[in-house]
Amino acid sequence: MEHTYLLQQANATQDSIERMKCVAAFAVSAVASQWERTGKPFNPLLGETYELVREDLGFRLISEQVSHHPPISAFHAEGLQQDFVFHGSIYPKLKFWGKSVEAEPKGIITLELLKHKESYTWTNPTCCVHNIIVGQLWIEQYGNMEITNHSKKKLCSLYGKWTECMYVVEPAAFEAHKKSDKKTPEEKKNKSGGEEQEEVPSPSTDTVQMIPGSQLLWRIAPRPPNSTQMYSFTSFAMQLNELHKDMEGLIPPTDCRLRPDIRAMENGDIDHASEEKKRLEEKQRASRKNRSKSDEEWKTK
Ligand SMILES: *[C@@H]1O[C@H](CO)[C@@H](O)[C@H](O)[C@H]1NC(C)=O
Ligand SMILES: *[C@@H]1O[C@H](CO)[C@@H](O)[C@H](O)[C@H]1NC(C)=O
Ligand SMILES: *[C@@H]1O[C@H](CO)[C@@H](O)[C@H](O)[C@H]1NC(C)=O
Ligand SMILES: *[C@@H]1O[C@H](CO)[C@@H](O)[C@H](O)[C@H]1NC(C)=O
Ligand SMILES: *[C@@H]1O[C@H](CO)[C@@H](O)[C@H](O)[C@H]1NC(C)=O
């Protein structure tokens, strides 16, 4: 909050791009406070809070340690003139690498510029403390920090399942449905699985429930009954290798439908298919050998 003036600067400008620049500077400026602060952190206790009102700087803030394990702090700040709301969580995921410790930020930070009806989010960069065993401690911050402008109104919500269908619906209807359709904790627990193998889910379990008012964009056609004997092809895929009379002379000689081994396989003559495949592959090897003897390069057609 040391650089809150950047938010006031953002509020004061009428150009959205200029505002976003100020927001980006504000986001990075917060990280700067960690420079050379390699001391052991003084971790807040669970439920510990911190409250601050700075009339001179134009903001008030409250924060709370909301989780002990993993340690997570939540905060909420507001401009005293209703110019901004700034909130988020600090949730560093620690990884020990032997000589260094890395804190990957999991918390999302949100800034709302109320007068401009703009909302920005970002995540802090990864922070690494080097030389935790021997040598001098030092801090490195790295990774991308992407500031996202969320003010663009949600136009529609898409939902569905890749093995089944896809719908589009009004965002409000989708949100309302999501609230009423919370999975029971028991179901969730079972899904996360234990030590055992995860069973392959059947596409027919957990079928997509249509939200009223939705428009169907796509639905998969059922597979033909003999699909499993045909490489689990769909009817469409099964037709792809068919060679129709009217294609002959029209499709180029390189077309895969003309491969004799594929033809034999399509006709159920596996022995012949296998012989032909061997012959073709040997021919291909010889042709490659020929090319390597000359300067001739393979050219695509
Ligand atoms: C925020 O900006 C608006 C106009 O964009 C201005 O009227 C208002 O005084 C500004 N607030 C602060 C705290 O600077
Ligand atoms: C942010 O989103 C708003 C609403 O769509 C738009 O008017 C504004 O130009 C955007 N600003 C930037 C910097 O993308
Ligand atoms: C979760 O798994 C347990 C043990 O396998 C089973 O008894 C229970 O019915 C499952 N619950 C759900 C909601 O699938
Ligand atoms: C599988 O079914 C399709 C049509 O549904 C048919 O054209 C094809 O010959 C069948 N293949 C086998 C191996 O039964
Ligand atoms: C390899 O080159 C020889 C001599 O140019 C030719 O006769 C033969 O057909 C070529 N073989 C292949 C597989 O291209």
PDB file of N, CA, C and O in Angstrom, residues 33-82:
ATOM      1  N   SER A  33       9.159  -4.228  -2.019  1.00  0.00           N
ATOM      2  CA  SER A  33       9.396  -4.153  -0.574  1.00  0.00           C
ATOM      3  C   SER A  33      10.207  -5.344  -0.061  1.00  0.00           C
ATOM      4  O   SER A  33      10.779  -5.287   1.014  1.00  0.00           O
ATOM      5  N   GLN A  34      10.265  -6.400  -0.848  1.00  0.00           N
ATOM      6  CA  GLN A  34      10.980  -7.588  -0.378  1.00  0.00           C
ATOM      7  C   GLN A  34      12.484  -7.511  -0.606  1.00  0.00           C
ATOM      8  O   GLN A  34      13.227  -8.374  -0.147  1.00  0.00           O
ATOM      9  N   TRP A  35      12.899  -6.501  -1.322  1.00  0.00           N
ATOM     10  CA  TRP A  35      14.313  -6.345  -1.655  1.00  0.00           C
ATOM     11  C   TRP A  35      15.185  -6.380  -0.405  1.00  0.00           C
ATOM     12  O   TRP A  35      14.950  -5.619   0.529  1.00  0.00           O
ATOM     13  N   GLU A  36      16.133  -7.299  -0.383  1.00  0.00           N
ATOM     14  CA  GLU A  36      17.090  -7.475   0.717  1.00  0.00           C
ATOM     15  C   GLU A  36      16.461  -7.892   2.041  1.00  0.00           C
ATOM     16  O   GLU A  36      17.142  -7.900   3.058  1.00  0.00           O
ATOM     17  N   ARG A  37      15.176  -8.238   2.011  1.00  0.00           N
ATOM     18  CA  ARG A  37      14.564  -8.689   3.257  1.00  0.00           C
ATOM     19  C   ARG A  37      14.632 -10.204   3.335  1.00  0.00           C
ATOM     20  O   ARG A  37      13.662 -10.902   3.079  1.00  0.00           O
ATOM     21  N   THR A  38      15.821 -10.696   3.667  1.00  0.00           N
ATOM     22  CA  THR A  38      16.048 -12.136   3.654  1.00  0.00           C
ATOM     23  C   THR A  38      15.887 -12.763   5.035  1.00  0.00           C
ATOM     24  O   THR A  38      16.132 -13.937   5.201  1.00  0.00           O
ATOM     25  N   GLY A  39      15.503 -11.954   5.998  1.00  0.00           N
ATOM     26  CA  GLY A  39      15.329 -12.491   7.355  1.00  0.00           C
ATOM     27  C   GLY A  39      14.200 -13.502   7.409  1.00  0.00           C
ATOM     28  O   GLY A  39      13.356 -13.573   6.522  1.00  0.00           O
ATOM     29  N   LYS A  40      14.231 -14.301   8.466  1.00  0.00           N
ATOM     30  CA  LYS A  40      13.185 -15.301   8.645  1.00  0.00           C
ATOM     31  C   LYS A  40      11.844 -14.598   8.777  1.00  0.00           C
ATOM     32  O   LYS A  40      11.724 -13.642   9.541  1.00  0.00           O
ATOM     33  N   PRO A  41      10.820 -15.041   8.059  1.00  0.00           N
ATOM     34  CA  PRO A  41       9.545 -14.326   8.149  1.00  0.00           C
ATOM     35  C   PRO A  41       8.887 -14.514   9.511  1.00  0.00           C
ATOM     36  O   PRO A  41       9.030 -15.538  10.144  1.00  0.00           O
ATOM     37  N   PHE A  42       8.178 -13.495   9.931  1.00  0.00           N
ATOM     38  CA  PHE A  42       7.433 -13.544  11.183  1.00  0.00           C
ATOM     39  C   PHE A  42       6.012 -13.929  10.807  1.00  0.00           C
ATOM     40  O   PHE A  42       5.182 -13.086  10.491  1.00  0.00           O
ATOM     41  N   ASN A  43       5.738 -15.191  10.829  1.00  0.00           N
ATOM     42  CA  ASN A  43       4.452 -15.672  10.314  1.00  0.00           C
ATOM     43  C   ASN A  43       3.286 -15.266  11.204  1.00  0.00           C
ATOM     44  O   ASN A  43       3.353 -15.433  12.417  1.00  0.00           O
ATOM     45  N   PRO A  44       2.203 -14.768  10.621  1.00  0.00           N
ATOM     46  CA  PRO A  44       1.020 -14.445  11.420  1.00  0.00           C
ATOM     47  C   PRO A  44       0.388 -15.729  11.966  1.00  0.00           C
ATOM     48  O   PRO A  44       0.511 -16.797  11.366  1.00  0.00           O
ATOM     49  N   LEU A  45      -0.270 -15.600  13.099  1.00  0.00           N
ATOM     50  CA  LEU A  45      -0.993 -16.737  13.661  1.00  0.00           C
ATOM     51  C   LEU A  45      -2.360 -16.822  13.001  1.00  0.00           C
ATOM     52  O   LEU A  45      -2.882 -15.820  12.510  1.00  0.00           O
ATOM     53  N   LEU A  46      -2.943 -17.975  13.028  1.00  0.00           N
ATOM     54  CA  LEU A  46      -4.271 -18.142  12.438  1.00  0.00           C
ATOM     55  C   LEU A  46      -5.264 -17.212  13.137  1.00  0.00           C
ATOM     56  O   LEU A  46      -5.338 -17.181  14.369  1.00  0.00           O
ATOM     57  N   GLY A  47      -5.994 -16.444  12.358  1.00  0.00           N
ATOM     58  CA  GLY A  47      -6.980 -15.521  12.919  1.00  0.00           C
ATOM     59  C   GLY A  47      -6.403 -14.154  13.260  1.00  0.00           C
ATOM     60  O   GLY A  47      -7.142 -13.229  13.581  1.00  0.00           O
ATOM     61  N   GLU A  48      -5.119 -14.008  13.191  1.00  0.00           N
ATOM     62  CA  GLU A  48      -4.477 -12.722  13.455  1.00  0.00           C
ATOM     63  C   GLU A  48      -4.896 -11.719  12.381  1.00  0.00           C
ATOM     64  O   GLU A  48      -5.023 -12.083  11.207  1.00  0.00           O
ATOM     65  N   THR A  49      -5.141 -10.490  12.785  1.00  0.00           N
ATOM     66  CA  THR A  49      -5.575  -9.483  11.814  1.00  0.00           C
ATOM     67  C   THR A  49      -4.649  -8.288  11.874  1.00  0.00           C
ATOM     68  O   THR A  49      -3.858  -8.129  12.819  1.00  0.00           O
ATOM     69  N   TYR A  50      -4.775  -7.447  10.897  1.00  0.00           N
ATOM     70  CA  TYR A  50      -4.069  -6.184  10.868  1.00  0.00           C
ATOM     71  C   TYR A  50      -4.971  -5.170  10.193  1.00  0.00           C
ATOM     72  O   TYR A  50      -5.557  -5.447   9.144  1.00  0.00           O
ATOM     73  N   GLU A  51      -5.117  -4.028  10.847  1.00  0.00           N
ATOM     74  CA  GLU A  51      -6.033  -3.013  10.355  1.00  0.00           C
ATOM     75  C   GLU A  51      -5.279  -1.701  10.259  1.00  0.00           C
ATOM     76  O   GLU A  51      -4.489  -1.375  11.141  1.00  0.00           O
ATOM     77  N   LEU A  52      -5.534  -0.934   9.218  1.00  0.00           N
ATOM     78  CA  LEU A  52      -4.801   0.329   9.040  1.00  0.00           C
ATOM     79  C   LEU A  52      -5.679   1.346   8.325  1.00  0.00           C
ATOM     80  O   LEU A  52      -6.288   1.037   7.308  1.00  0.00           O
ATOM     81  N   VAL A  53      -5.750   2.547   8.891  1.00  0.00           N
ATOM     82  CA  VAL A  53      -6.448   3.657   8.229  1.00  0.00           C
ATOM     83  C   VAL A  53      -5.419   4.765   8.049  1.00  0.00           C
ATOM     84  O   VAL A  53      -4.802   5.205   9.011  1.00  0.00           O
ATOM     85  N   ARG A  54      -5.210   5.150   6.815  1.00  0.00           N
ATOM     86  CA  ARG A  54      -4.256   6.223   6.524  1.00  0.00           C
ATOM     87  C   ARG A  54      -4.980   7.303   5.745  1.00  0.00           C
ATOM     88  O   ARG A  54      -5.024   7.280   4.515  1.00  0.00           O
ATOM     89  N   GLU A  55      -5.548   8.240   6.500  1.00  0.00           N
ATOM     90  CA  GLU A  55      -6.284   9.319   5.853  1.00  0.00           C
ATOM     91  C   GLU A  55      -5.379  10.156   4.967  1.00  0.00           C
ATOM     92  O   GLU A  55      -5.782  10.608   3.900  1.00  0.00           O
ATOM     93  N   ASP A  56      -4.136  10.303   5.417  1.00  0.00           N
ATOM     94  CA  ASP A  56      -3.177  11.102   4.622  1.00  0.00           C
ATOM     95  C   ASP A  56      -2.884  10.459   3.273  1.00  0.00           C
ATOM     96  O   ASP A  56      -2.656  11.133   2.280  1.00  0.00           O
ATOM     97  N   LEU A  57      -2.918   9.143   3.225  1.00  0.00           N
ATOM     98  CA  LEU A  57      -2.649   8.446   1.961  1.00  0.00           C
ATOM     99  C   LEU A  57      -3.933   8.021   1.247  1.00  0.00           C
ATOM    100  O   LEU A  57      -3.889   7.501   0.138  1.00  0.00           O
ATOM    101  N   GLY A  58      -5.067   8.213   1.893  1.00  0.00           N
ATOM    102  CA  GLY A  58      -6.361   7.982   1.235  1.00  0.00           C
ATOM    103  C   GLY A  58      -6.817   6.542   1.150  1.00  0.00           C
ATOM    104  O   GLY A  58      -7.493   6.160   0.198  1.00  0.00           O
ATOM    105  N   PHE A  59      -6.483   5.716   2.126  1.00  0.00           N
ATOM    106  CA  PHE A  59      -6.990   4.335   2.086  1.00  0.00           C
ATOM    107  C   PHE A  59      -7.160   3.763   3.481  1.00  0.00           C
ATOM    108  O   PHE A  59      -6.632   4.280   4.462  1.00  0.00           O
ATOM    109  N   ARG A  60      -7.924   2.696   3.555  1.00  0.00           N
ATOM    110  CA  ARG A  60      -7.983   1.889   4.764  1.00  0.00           C
ATOM    111  C   ARG A  60      -7.885   0.425   4.367  1.00  0.00           C
ATOM    112  O   ARG A  60      -8.243   0.056   3.236  1.00  0.00           O
ATOM    113  N   LEU A  61      -7.389  -0.396   5.299  1.00  0.00           N
ATOM    114  CA  LEU A  61      -7.112  -1.794   4.973  1.00  0.00           C
ATOM    115  C   LEU A  61      -7.357  -2.695   6.166  1.00  0.00           C
ATOM    116  O   LEU A  61      -7.151  -2.293   7.317  1.00  0.00           O
ATOM    117  N   ILE A  62      -7.803  -3.894   5.871  1.00  0.00           N
ATOM    118  CA  ILE A  62      -7.859  -4.930   6.902  1.00  0.00           C
ATOM    119  C   ILE A  62      -7.316  -6.220   6.294  1.00  0.00           C
ATOM    120  O   ILE A  62      -7.543  -6.511   5.120  1.00  0.00           O
ATOM    121  N   SER A  63      -6.545  -6.963   7.091  1.00  0.00           N
ATOM    122  CA  SER A  63      -6.066  -8.254   6.598  1.00  0.00           C
ATOM    123  C   SER A  63      -6.179  -9.281   7.713  1.00  0.00           C
ATOM    124  O   SER A  63      -6.251  -8.924   8.893  1.00  0.00           O
ATOM    125  N   GLU A  64      -6.218 -10.518   7.314  1.00  0.00           N
ATOM    126  CA  GLU A  64      -6.409 -11.594   8.295  1.00  0.00           C
ATOM    127  C   GLU A  64      -5.696 -12.854   7.810  1.00  0.00           C
ATOM    128  O   GLU A  64      -5.709 -13.163   6.614  1.00  0.00           O
ATOM    129  N   GLN A  65      -5.105 -13.553   8.755  1.00  0.00           N
ATOM    130  CA  GLN A  65      -4.535 -14.862   8.434  1.00  0.00           C
ATOM    131  C   GLN A  65      -5.693 -15.856   8.429  1.00  0.00           C
ATOM    132  O   GLN A  65      -6.281 -16.124   9.475  1.00  0.00           O
ATOM    133  N   VAL A  66      -6.040 -16.347   7.270  1.00  0.00           N
ATOM    134  CA  VAL A  66      -7.251 -17.168   7.157  1.00  0.00           C
ATOM    135  C   VAL A  66      -6.970 -18.664   7.119  1.00  0.00           C
ATOM    136  O   VAL A  66      -7.886 -19.477   7.196  1.00  0.00           O
ATOM    137  N   SER A  67      -5.707 -19.023   6.973  1.00  0.00           N
ATOM    138  CA  SER A  67      -5.363 -20.445   6.974  1.00  0.00           C
ATOM    139  C   SER A  67      -3.970 -20.598   7.568  1.00  0.00           C
ATOM    140  O   SER A  67      -3.093 -19.772   7.345  1.00  0.00           O
ATOM    141  N   HIS A  68      -3.813 -21.652   8.357  1.00  0.00           N
ATOM    142  CA  HIS A  68      -2.521 -21.889   9.006  1.00  0.00           C
ATOM    143  C   HIS A  68      -1.663 -22.813   8.142  1.00  0.00           C
ATOM    144  O   HIS A  68      -0.476 -22.599   7.949  1.00  0.00           O
ATOM    145  N   HIS A  69      -2.285 -23.846   7.647  1.00  0.00           N
ATOM    146  CA  HIS A  69      -1.552 -24.851   6.884  1.00  0.00           C
ATOM    147  C   HIS A  69      -2.341 -25.212   5.648  1.00  0.00           C
ATOM    148  O   HIS A  69      -3.287 -25.963   5.740  1.00  0.00           O
ATOM    149  N   PRO A  70      -2.039 -24.662   4.498  1.00  0.00           N
ATOM    150  CA  PRO A  70      -0.928 -23.752   4.188  1.00  0.00           C
ATOM    151  C   PRO A  70      -1.208 -22.344   4.705  1.00  0.00           C
ATOM    152  O   PRO A  70      -2.377 -21.985   4.851  1.00  0.00           O
ATOM    153  N   PRO A  71      -0.163 -21.561   4.945  1.00  0.00           N
ATOM    154  CA  PRO A  71      -0.399 -20.206   5.422  1.00  0.00           C
ATOM    155  C   PRO A  71      -0.980 -19.324   4.319  1.00  0.00           C
ATOM    156  O   PRO A  71      -0.408 -19.201   3.239  1.00  0.00           O
ATOM    157  N   ILE A  72      -2.134 -18.739   4.596  1.00  0.00           N
ATOM    158  CA  ILE A  72      -2.781 -17.845   3.621  1.00  0.00           C
ATOM    159  C   ILE A  72      -3.256 -16.594   4.351  1.00  0.00           C
ATOM    160  O   ILE A  72      -3.912 -16.694   5.388  1.00  0.00           O
ATOM    161  N   SER A  73      -2.919 -15.442   3.803  1.00  0.00           N
ATOM    162  CA  SER A  73      -3.432 -14.175   4.331  1.00  0.00           C
ATOM    163  C   SER A  73      -4.394 -13.596   3.315  1.00  0.00           C
ATOM    164  O   SER A  73      -4.140 -13.639   2.117  1.00  0.00           O
ATOM    165  N   ALA A  74      -5.493 -13.042   3.815  1.00  0.00           N
ATOM    166  CA  ALA A  74      -6.440 -12.358   2.940  1.00  0.00           C
ATOM    167  C   ALA A  74      -6.444 -10.886   3.315  1.00  0.00           C
ATOM    168  O   ALA A  74      -6.229 -10.543   4.481  1.00  0.00           O
ATOM    169  N   PHE A  75      -6.645 -10.032   2.328  1.00  0.00           N
ATOM    170  CA  PHE A  75      -6.688  -8.607   2.654  1.00  0.00           C
ATOM    171  C   PHE A  75      -7.752  -7.907   1.826  1.00  0.00           C
ATOM    172  O   PHE A  75      -8.140  -8.380   0.752  1.00  0.00           O
ATOM    173  N   HIS A  76      -8.197  -6.777   2.353  1.00  0.00           N
ATOM    174  CA  HIS A  76      -9.181  -5.955   1.663  1.00  0.00           C
ATOM    175  C   HIS A  76      -8.854  -4.500   1.967  1.00  0.00           C
ATOM    176  O   HIS A  76      -8.726  -4.124   3.129  1.00  0.00           O
ATOM    177  N   ALA A  77      -8.712  -3.706   0.926  1.00  0.00           N
ATOM    178  CA  ALA A  77      -8.403  -2.288   1.113  1.00  0.00           C
ATOM    179  C   ALA A  77      -9.334  -1.465   0.246  1.00  0.00           C
ATOM    180  O   ALA A  77      -9.812  -1.939  -0.790  1.00  0.00           O
ATOM    181  N   GLU A  78      -9.602  -0.236   0.683  1.00  0.00           N
ATOM    182  CA  GLU A  78     -10.467   0.657  -0.103  1.00  0.00           C
ATOM    183  C   GLU A  78      -9.904   2.051  -0.098  1.00  0.00           C
ATOM    184  O   GLU A  78      -9.347   2.492   0.902  1.00  0.00           O
ATOM    185  N   GLY A  79     -10.128   2.754  -1.207  1.00  0.00           N
ATOM    186  CA  GLY A  79      -9.815   4.176  -1.243  1.00  0.00           C
ATOM    187  C   GLY A  79     -10.864   4.912  -0.423  1.00  0.00           C
ATOM    188  O   GLY A  79     -12.037   4.542  -0.452  1.00  0.00           O
ATOM    189  N   LEU A  80     -10.450   5.927   0.312  1.00  0.00           N
ATOM    190  CA  LEU A  80     -11.395   6.628   1.197  1.00  0.00           C
ATOM    191  C   LEU A  80     -12.409   7.437   0.418  1.00  0.00           C
ATOM    192  O   LEU A  80     -13.440   7.832   0.958  1.00  0.00           O
ATOM    193  N   GLN A  81     -12.127   7.683  -0.853  1.00  0.00           N
ATOM    194  CA  GLN A  81     -13.113   8.418  -1.662  1.00  0.00           C
ATOM    195  C   GLN A  81     -13.802   7.509  -2.673  1.00  0.00           C
ATOM    196  O   GLN A  81     -14.212   7.941  -3.745  1.00  0.00           O
ATOM    197  N   GLN A  82     -13.908   6.266  -2.318  1.00  0.00           N
ATOM    198  CA  GLN A  82     -14.581   5.280  -3.169  1.00  0.00           C
ATOM    199  C   GLN A  82     -13.978   5.237  -4.586  1.00  0.00           C
ATOM    200  O   GLN A  82     -14.674   4.999  -5.556  1.00  0.00           O
TER     201      GLN A  82
END
